[in-house]
Short mmCIF file of C-alpha atoms in Angstrom, two decimals:
data_model
loop_
_atom_site.label_atom_id
_atom_site.label_comp_id
_atom_site.label_asym_id
_atom_site.label_seq_id
_atom_site.Cartn_x
_atom_site.Cartn_y
_atom_site.Cartn_z
CA UNK A 1 14.20 8.52 -25.42
CA UNK A 2 10.80 9.54 -24.05
CA UNK A 3 8.84 7.62 -21.41
CA UNK A 4 5.26 8.36 -20.35
CA UNK A 5 4.22 7.83 -16.74
CA UNK A 6 0.52 7.16 -16.03
CA UNK A 7 -0.54 8.82 -12.75
CA UNK A 8 -4.16 7.64 -12.97
CA UNK A 9 -5.10 5.36 -10.04
CA UNK A 10 -2.27 6.80 -7.93
CA UNK A 11 -4.79 8.71 -5.79
CA UNK A 12 -3.02 12.04 -6.00
CA UNK A 13 -0.05 10.67 -4.10
CA UNK A 14 -2.14 9.94 -0.98
CA UNK A 15 -2.31 6.15 -1.24
CA UNK A 16 0.37 3.47 -1.03
CA UNK A 17 0.64 3.43 -4.84
CA UNK A 18 0.92 7.22 -4.83
CA UNK A 19 3.72 7.08 -2.25
CA UNK A 20 5.46 4.44 -4.38
CA UNK A 21 5.40 6.71 -7.44
CA UNK A 22 6.63 9.67 -5.36
CA UNK A 23 9.66 7.70 -4.22
CA UNK A 24 10.52 6.67 -7.80
CA UNK A 25 10.11 10.18 -9.21
CA UNK A 26 12.52 11.59 -6.63
CA UNK A 27 15.19 9.20 -7.89
CA UNK A 28 14.97 9.81 -11.64
CA UNK A 29 18.46 10.92 -12.72
CA UNK A 30 18.74 14.40 -14.30
CA UNK A 31 20.22 12.94 -17.50
CA UNK A 32 19.09 10.03 -19.62
CA UNK A 33 15.54 9.24 -20.67
CA UNK A 34 12.99 12.04 -20.69
CA UNK A 35 9.97 11.31 -18.49
CA UNK A 36 6.52 12.86 -18.87
CA UNK A 37 3.53 12.45 -16.53
CA UNK A 38 -0.10 12.19 -17.65
CA UNK A 39 -3.26 11.79 -15.60
CA UNK A 40 -6.25 13.56 -14.08
CA UNK A 41 -6.11 17.36 -14.37
CA UNK A 42 -6.33 17.74 -10.60
CA UNK A 43 -3.20 15.60 -10.23
CA UNK A 44 -1.08 18.32 -11.87
CA UNK A 45 0.50 19.35 -8.57
CA UNK A 46 0.29 16.00 -6.75
CA UNK A 47 3.84 15.06 -7.71
CA UNK A 48 5.28 18.53 -8.44
CA UNK A 49 7.52 18.48 -5.34
CA UNK A 50 8.88 15.07 -6.23
CA UNK A 51 9.49 15.84 -9.90
CA UNK A 52 9.46 19.63 -10.42
CA UNK A 53 11.19 19.40 -13.82
CA UNK A 54 8.83 16.87 -15.42
CA UNK A 55 6.00 17.94 -17.71
CA UNK A 56 2.44 16.97 -16.78
CA UNK A 57 -0.21 16.37 -19.48
CA UNK A 58 -3.80 16.42 -18.14
CA UNK A 59 -6.12 13.87 -19.74
CA UNK A 60 -9.60 12.31 -19.31
CA UNK A 61 -11.85 15.24 -18.40
CA UNK A 62 -14.69 12.96 -17.29
CA UNK A 63 -14.46 11.73 -13.71
CA UNK A 64 -15.23 8.22 -12.50
CA UNK A 65 -13.71 4.77 -12.71
CA UNK A 66 -15.66 3.65 -15.76
CA UNK A 67 -14.88 6.79 -17.74
CA UNK A 68 -11.19 6.40 -16.96
CA UNK A 69 -11.22 2.72 -17.95
CA UNK A 70 -12.86 3.75 -21.24
CA UNK A 71 -10.12 6.36 -21.78
CA UNK A 72 -7.39 3.75 -21.32
CA UNK A 73 -9.09 1.38 -23.75
CA UNK A 74 -10.07 3.85 -26.50
CA UNK A 75 -8.04 7.06 -26.14
CA UNK A 76 -4.72 6.04 -24.61
CA UNK A 77 -3.27 4.36 -27.76
CA UNK A 78 -3.74 7.49 -29.87
CA UNK A 79 -2.45 9.72 -27.05
CA UNK A 80 0.73 7.64 -26.60
CA UNK A 81 1.33 7.62 -30.35
CA UNK A 82 0.91 11.41 -30.61
CA UNK A 83 3.26 12.02 -27.67
CA UNK A 84 5.90 9.83 -29.32
CA UNK A 85 6.57 7.65 -26.28
CA UNK A 86 9.25 4.98 -26.56
CA UNK A 87 7.65 3.23 -23.58
CA UNK A 88 4.90 3.82 -21.03
CA UNK A 89 5.05 3.12 -17.30
CA UNK A 90 1.91 2.15 -15.36
CA UNK A 91 2.64 2.32 -11.59
CA UNK A 92 -0.83 0.92 -10.77
CA UNK A 93 -1.20 -1.70 -13.50
CA UNK A 94 -3.38 -3.92 -11.33
CA UNK A 95 -5.95 -1.11 -11.16
CA UNK A 96 -5.85 0.63 -14.53
CA UNK A 97 -3.93 -1.10 -17.35
CA UNK A 98 -4.34 -0.28 -21.05
CA UNK A 99 -5.84 -2.88 -23.34
CA UNK A 100 -3.42 -2.16 -26.19
CA UNK A 101 -0.44 0.16 -26.64
CA UNK A 102 1.50 1.52 -29.63
CA UNK A 103 4.71 1.41 -27.57
CA UNK A 104 6.24 -1.07 -25.10
CA UNK A 105 4.68 -1.04 -21.62
CA UNK A 106 5.94 -1.68 -18.11
CA UNK A 107 3.42 -2.10 -15.30
CA UNK A 108 3.69 -2.52 -11.56
CA UNK A 109 1.39 -4.99 -9.82
CA UNK A 110 1.12 -4.13 -6.12
CA UNK A 111 -1.44 -6.83 -5.45
CA UNK A 112 -3.96 -9.08 -7.12
CA UNK A 113 -6.77 -8.33 -4.68
CA UNK A 114 -9.21 -8.31 -7.62
CA UNK A 115 -8.96 -12.10 -7.54
CA UNK A 116 -9.35 -12.37 -3.78
CA UNK A 117 -12.62 -13.52 -2.24
CA UNK A 118 -16.02 -13.41 -3.87
CA UNK A 119 -17.21 -11.32 -6.79
CA UNK A 120 -18.84 -8.92 -4.35
CA UNK A 121 -15.43 -7.99 -2.93
CA UNK A 122 -14.29 -7.11 -6.46
CA UNK A 123 -17.00 -4.51 -7.04
CA UNK A 124 -14.44 -1.69 -6.76
CA UNK A 125 -12.95 -2.71 -10.12
CA UNK A 126 -15.99 -1.50 -12.03
CA UNK A 127 -17.94 -3.19 -14.81
CA UNK A 128 -15.41 -2.38 -17.55
CA UNK A 129 -12.17 -3.37 -15.86
CA UNK A 130 -13.30 -6.70 -14.39
CA UNK A 131 -13.47 -8.61 -17.70
CA UNK A 132 -10.50 -6.95 -19.45
CA UNK A 133 -7.87 -6.80 -16.70
CA UNK A 134 -6.37 -10.32 -17.08
CA UNK A 135 -5.98 -9.87 -20.84
CA UNK A 136 -4.51 -6.38 -20.36
CA UNK A 137 -1.90 -7.65 -17.92
CA UNK A 138 -0.95 -10.50 -20.24
CA UNK A 139 -0.30 -8.03 -23.07
CA UNK A 140 2.20 -5.92 -21.09
CA UNK A 141 5.83 -6.27 -22.15
CA UNK A 142 7.18 -6.32 -18.58
CA UNK A 143 5.49 -6.48 -15.19
CA UNK A 144 7.14 -5.61 -11.90
CA UNK A 145 5.71 -7.55 -8.95
CA UNK A 146 6.35 -6.09 -5.51
CA UNK A 147 6.61 -9.56 -3.94
CA UNK A 148 7.04 -13.21 -4.86
CA UNK A 149 3.43 -13.68 -3.72
CA UNK A 150 2.15 -11.22 -6.32
CA UNK A 151 4.32 -12.80 -9.03
CA UNK A 152 2.87 -16.20 -8.21
CA UNK A 153 -0.67 -14.83 -8.52
CA UNK A 154 0.09 -13.03 -11.79
CA UNK A 155 1.27 -16.31 -13.30
CA UNK A 156 -1.33 -18.65 -11.80
CA UNK A 157 -4.44 -16.44 -11.74
CA UNK A 158 -3.97 -13.95 -14.58
CA UNK A 159 -2.01 -16.23 -16.91
CA UNK A 160 0.96 -13.85 -17.30
CA UNK A 161 4.09 -15.55 -18.62
CA UNK A 162 6.65 -16.05 -15.88
CA UNK A 163 9.46 -14.64 -18.03
CA UNK A 164 7.71 -11.27 -18.24
CA UNK A 165 7.47 -10.79 -14.46
CA UNK A 166 10.31 -9.60 -12.23
CA UNK A 167 10.09 -9.15 -8.46
CA UNK A 168 11.31 -5.75 -7.26
CA UNK A 169 10.36 -5.25 -3.59
CA UNK A 170 9.23 -1.88 -2.31
CA UNK A 171 11.55 0.13 -0.10
CA UNK A 172 11.18 2.20 3.03
CA UNK A 173 12.37 5.77 3.55
CA UNK A 174 14.92 5.30 6.33
CA UNK A 175 15.46 9.07 6.56
CA UNK A 176 11.87 9.38 7.78
CA UNK A 177 11.09 5.99 9.33
CA UNK A 178 13.55 5.31 12.15
CA UNK A 179 13.34 4.64 15.91
CA UNK A 180 12.45 7.65 18.06
CA UNK A 181 12.47 7.92 21.83
CA UNK A 182 9.29 8.95 23.69
CA UNK A 183 8.72 9.43 27.38
CA UNK A 184 6.47 6.84 28.98
CA UNK A 185 2.87 8.02 29.18
CA UNK A 186 3.53 11.16 27.14
CA UNK A 187 1.00 12.42 24.63
CA UNK A 188 1.92 12.48 20.95
CA UNK A 189 0.94 15.83 19.45
CA UNK A 190 0.53 15.60 15.69
CA UNK A 191 -1.63 18.41 14.40
CA UNK A 192 -4.58 18.30 14.29
CA UNK A 193 -4.45 15.20 16.54
CA UNK A 194 -3.33 14.46 20.05
CA UNK A 195 -2.75 10.78 20.87
CA UNK A 196 -2.56 9.69 24.49
CA UNK A 197 -0.26 6.73 25.02
CA UNK A 198 -0.31 3.77 25.20
CA UNK A 199 -1.97 2.96 21.89
CA UNK A 200 -2.06 0.10 19.38
CA UNK A 201 -1.76 1.17 15.75
CA UNK A 202 -3.04 -0.10 12.42
CA UNK A 203 -2.24 2.01 9.33
CA UNK A 204 -4.38 1.09 6.33
CA UNK A 205 -7.24 2.40 4.26
CA UNK A 206 -10.49 1.45 5.99
CA UNK A 207 -11.76 -1.28 3.69
CA UNK A 208 -14.01 -4.23 4.48
CA UNK A 209 -13.49 -7.16 4.47
CA UNK A 210 -9.98 -7.33 2.96
CA UNK A 211 -8.23 -5.14 5.53
CA UNK A 212 -9.99 -6.95 8.40
CA UNK A 213 -10.59 -3.95 10.68
CA UNK A 214 -13.68 -5.67 12.07
CA UNK A 215 -11.59 -8.67 13.16
CA UNK A 216 -9.08 -6.37 14.84
CA UNK A 217 -11.88 -4.55 16.69
CA UNK A 218 -13.16 -7.86 18.06
CA UNK A 219 -9.61 -8.84 19.07
CA UNK A 220 -9.15 -5.47 20.77
CA UNK A 221 -12.24 -6.08 22.92
CA UNK A 222 -10.80 -9.46 23.97
CA UNK A 223 -7.41 -7.87 24.68
CA UNK A 224 -8.98 -5.18 26.88
CA UNK A 225 -11.10 -7.68 28.79
CA UNK A 226 -8.12 -9.96 29.43
CA UNK A 227 -5.60 -7.30 30.46
CA UNK A 228 -7.56 -4.31 31.73
CA UNK A 229 -4.79 -2.18 30.20
CA UNK A 230 -5.49 1.46 29.21
CA UNK A 231 -4.47 0.95 25.57
CA UNK A 232 -6.37 2.66 22.79
CA UNK A 233 -6.76 1.41 19.23
CA UNK A 234 -5.79 3.95 16.56
CA UNK A 235 -6.98 3.18 13.03
CA UNK A 236 -5.21 5.52 10.60
CA UNK A 237 -6.36 5.65 6.99
CA UNK A 238 -8.92 7.00 4.55
CA UNK A 239 -12.37 5.47 4.23
CA UNK A 240 -12.67 3.06 1.32
CA UNK A 241 -15.05 0.30 0.22
CA UNK A 242 -17.13 -1.04 3.09
CA UNK A 243 -15.86 1.54 5.59
CA UNK A 244 -19.39 1.97 6.94
CA UNK A 245 -19.35 -1.67 8.09
CA UNK A 246 -16.11 -1.10 9.97
CA UNK A 247 -17.54 2.01 11.65
CA UNK A 248 -20.63 0.02 12.61
CA UNK A 249 -18.45 -2.71 14.16
CA UNK A 250 -16.59 -0.07 16.17
CA UNK A 251 -19.87 1.43 17.36
CA UNK A 252 -20.96 -1.98 18.66
CA UNK A 253 -17.65 -2.71 20.39
CA UNK A 254 -17.59 -3.02 24.16
CA UNK A 255 -14.62 -0.66 24.36
CA UNK A 256 -15.76 1.69 21.60
CA UNK A 257 -14.65 4.76 23.56
CA UNK A 258 -11.03 3.59 23.14
CA UNK A 259 -11.24 3.19 19.34
CA UNK A 260 -10.10 6.19 17.29
CA UNK A 261 -10.36 6.73 13.51
CA UNK A 262 -8.03 9.42 12.12
CA UNK A 263 -9.15 9.42 8.47
CA UNK A 264 -6.39 10.15 5.95
CA UNK A 265 -3.20 10.73 7.89
CA UNK A 266 -0.48 13.11 6.57
CA UNK A 267 2.51 11.19 5.24
CA UNK A 268 4.98 13.69 6.72
CA UNK A 269 3.90 12.99 10.31
CA UNK A 270 3.20 9.27 9.87
CA UNK A 271 6.63 8.20 11.24
CA UNK A 272 5.88 10.03 14.51
CA UNK A 273 2.55 8.22 14.75
CA UNK A 274 4.29 4.86 14.33
CA UNK A 275 7.01 5.72 16.82
CA UNK A 276 4.54 6.61 19.55
CA UNK A 277 2.69 3.28 19.31
CA UNK A 278 3.17 0.51 21.86
CA UNK A 279 3.02 -1.94 18.97
CA UNK A 280 1.41 -2.31 15.55
CA UNK A 281 -1.10 -4.93 14.39
CA UNK A 282 -1.60 -5.75 10.70
CA UNK A 283 -4.66 -8.06 10.48
CA UNK A 284 -5.18 -7.91 6.69
CA UNK A 285 -6.45 -11.04 5.03
CA UNK A 286 -4.71 -9.93 1.83
CA UNK A 287 -1.62 -7.76 1.24
CA UNK A 288 0.48 -7.63 -1.89
CA UNK A 289 3.49 -6.38 0.07
CA UNK A 290 2.78 -5.21 3.63
CA UNK A 291 4.07 -1.64 3.72
CA UNK A 292 2.44 -0.86 7.08
CA UNK A 293 4.37 -3.71 8.72
CA UNK A 294 7.65 -2.61 7.09
CA UNK A 295 7.26 1.03 8.16
CA UNK A 296 6.45 0.00 11.74
CA UNK A 297 9.52 -2.25 11.88
CA UNK A 298 11.74 0.54 10.53
CA UNK A 299 10.49 2.74 13.39
CA UNK A 300 11.48 0.09 15.92
CA UNK A 301 7.88 -0.82 16.74
CA UNK A 302 7.03 -4.51 17.42
CA UNK A 303 4.63 -6.00 14.88
CA UNK A 304 1.96 -8.67 15.09
CA UNK A 305 0.54 -9.58 11.70
CA UNK A 306 -1.65 -12.08 9.89
CA UNK A 307 -0.09 -15.19 8.45
CA UNK A 308 -1.62 -14.35 5.08
CA UNK A 309 -0.57 -13.53 1.51
CA UNK A 310 2.75 -11.63 1.31
CA UNK A 311 3.01 -10.53 4.96
CA UNK A 312 5.33 -13.36 6.10
CA UNK A 313 7.52 -12.67 3.04
CA UNK A 314 7.91 -9.03 4.08
CA UNK A 315 8.30 -9.39 7.85
CA UNK A 316 10.33 -12.62 7.94
CA UNK A 317 11.15 -13.76 11.47
CA UNK A 318 10.60 -10.31 12.97
CA UNK A 319 6.82 -10.45 13.58
CA UNK A 320 4.43 -12.46 15.72
CA UNK A 321 1.87 -14.22 13.51
CA UNK A 322 -1.79 -15.05 13.97
CA UNK A 323 -4.75 -16.44 12.05
CA UNK A 324 -6.60 -13.39 10.63
CA UNK A 325 -9.92 -15.23 10.92
CA UNK A 326 -9.45 -15.94 14.64
CA UNK A 327 -9.84 -12.82 16.87
CA UNK A 328 -8.74 -14.81 19.94
CA UNK A 329 -5.50 -15.83 18.27
CA UNK A 330 -4.97 -12.20 17.28
CA UNK A 331 -5.66 -11.06 20.84
CA UNK A 332 -3.14 -13.63 22.17
CA UNK A 333 -0.35 -11.97 20.16
CA UNK A 334 -1.46 -8.54 21.32
CA UNK A 335 -1.33 -9.69 24.95
CA UNK A 336 2.17 -11.11 24.38
CA UNK A 337 3.49 -7.80 23.00
CA UNK A 338 1.84 -5.83 25.80
CA UNK A 339 2.97 -8.09 28.67
CA UNK A 340 6.20 -9.82 27.66
CA UNK A 341 8.89 -7.11 27.63
CA UNK A 342 11.66 -9.50 26.52
CA UNK A 343 9.66 -10.80 23.55
CA UNK A 344 8.60 -7.30 22.63
CA UNK A 345 12.19 -6.00 22.65
CA UNK A 346 13.29 -8.95 20.53
CA UNK A 347 10.58 -8.23 17.94
CA UNK A 348 11.62 -4.58 17.81
CA UNK A 349 15.29 -5.48 17.30
CA UNK A 350 14.57 -8.07 14.62
CA UNK A 351 12.19 -5.65 12.91
CA UNK A 352 14.85 -2.95 12.59
CA UNK A 353 17.26 -5.51 11.11
CA UNK A 354 14.63 -6.78 8.68
CA UNK A 355 13.59 -3.29 7.55
CA UNK A 356 17.22 -2.42 6.79
CA UNK A 357 17.09 -4.94 3.92
CA UNK A 358 14.55 -2.80 2.01
CA UNK A 359 15.64 0.35 0.15
CA UNK A 360 13.88 2.76 -2.20
CA UNK A 361 17.23 3.42 -3.88
CA UNK A 362 17.54 -0.26 -4.86
CA UNK A 363 13.89 -0.40 -5.90
CA UNK A 364 14.15 2.73 -8.08
CA UNK A 365 17.45 1.71 -9.65
CA UNK A 366 16.12 -1.65 -10.82
CA UNK A 367 12.76 -0.20 -11.92
CA UNK A 368 14.40 2.52 -14.01
CA UNK A 369 16.75 -0.07 -15.51
CA UNK A 370 13.76 -2.19 -16.57
CA UNK A 371 12.12 0.87 -18.13
CA UNK A 372 15.27 1.71 -20.11
CA UNK A 373 15.68 -1.90 -21.24
CA UNK A 374 12.05 -2.06 -22.38
CA UNK A 375 12.19 1.29 -24.18
CA UNK A 376 15.25 -0.04 -25.98
#
């Protein structure tokens, strides 16, 4: 049995979807179905450490979102037929699904952000994908939703049949993300950065308005004015759509000298960055799962997050919640975590317990079982 794995839209392993695929590839058993990767030529080595024994077939020589969407519509069916795939796996189905396929397909929907907000916020989908995506998702044989929230949106917004969707939550790498002790006031040295504690952390691609960095920056100003504490705000993540608006908001902030953008942060040192934080804030107005909150909780870091989309589903009773559209409400939770030691310790304890419920081993086992069932 031969299964193709589409690495397009996985951002060379650097995004959340890329990290998801890396975790699955590490857990493919040595015997059983034969897996084969295909994607951009420059992705050849993106997953080589995770799956050194898997073949990689470069495809789609033309760069760009539209060209890649065209390849999936017009070239993918012939490619899959020639490779003799029994099934194809699309780890980023919500971003780049095929329109038709000669073999059964399994896709993963990490979010349905394409349906969130106004049409202007959906510009990143491109002119080709916007009209075809709902139909493409409906034609997939099986879809894995990373949360009940995403499953609900697949059914209600994209018209996918409920029976075709199964919820398989993401996991967290407990060998990397676990509580670490740091001396009070010590600097965190993570090459090429040096972070002076205390700091508040938000890990996310810098995208406006969905990720709500601008709201967090306003809340941070309120927090600083109310407490006078020396906290800094560390925003870790690559620039994405609307990043210039976030940078402009930071430049206008009263406490702009205490706001630090890291750009893309290396995955290997990310657990240390979490562990050094006083607490983490996740202000997103939309999340399909909430990986940043889960990773922070696994590191024993208290979390305040928006009561929005899938975030309450992921964090349960472990986080403090706020209205993402109300910077003052957000600042209130930040003040609580900074000033109330008992509440903060309780959040950290509950977060560790909650994070223990999520496992990449369980996620990979069920995902691979679905692939084998679909390939038949």
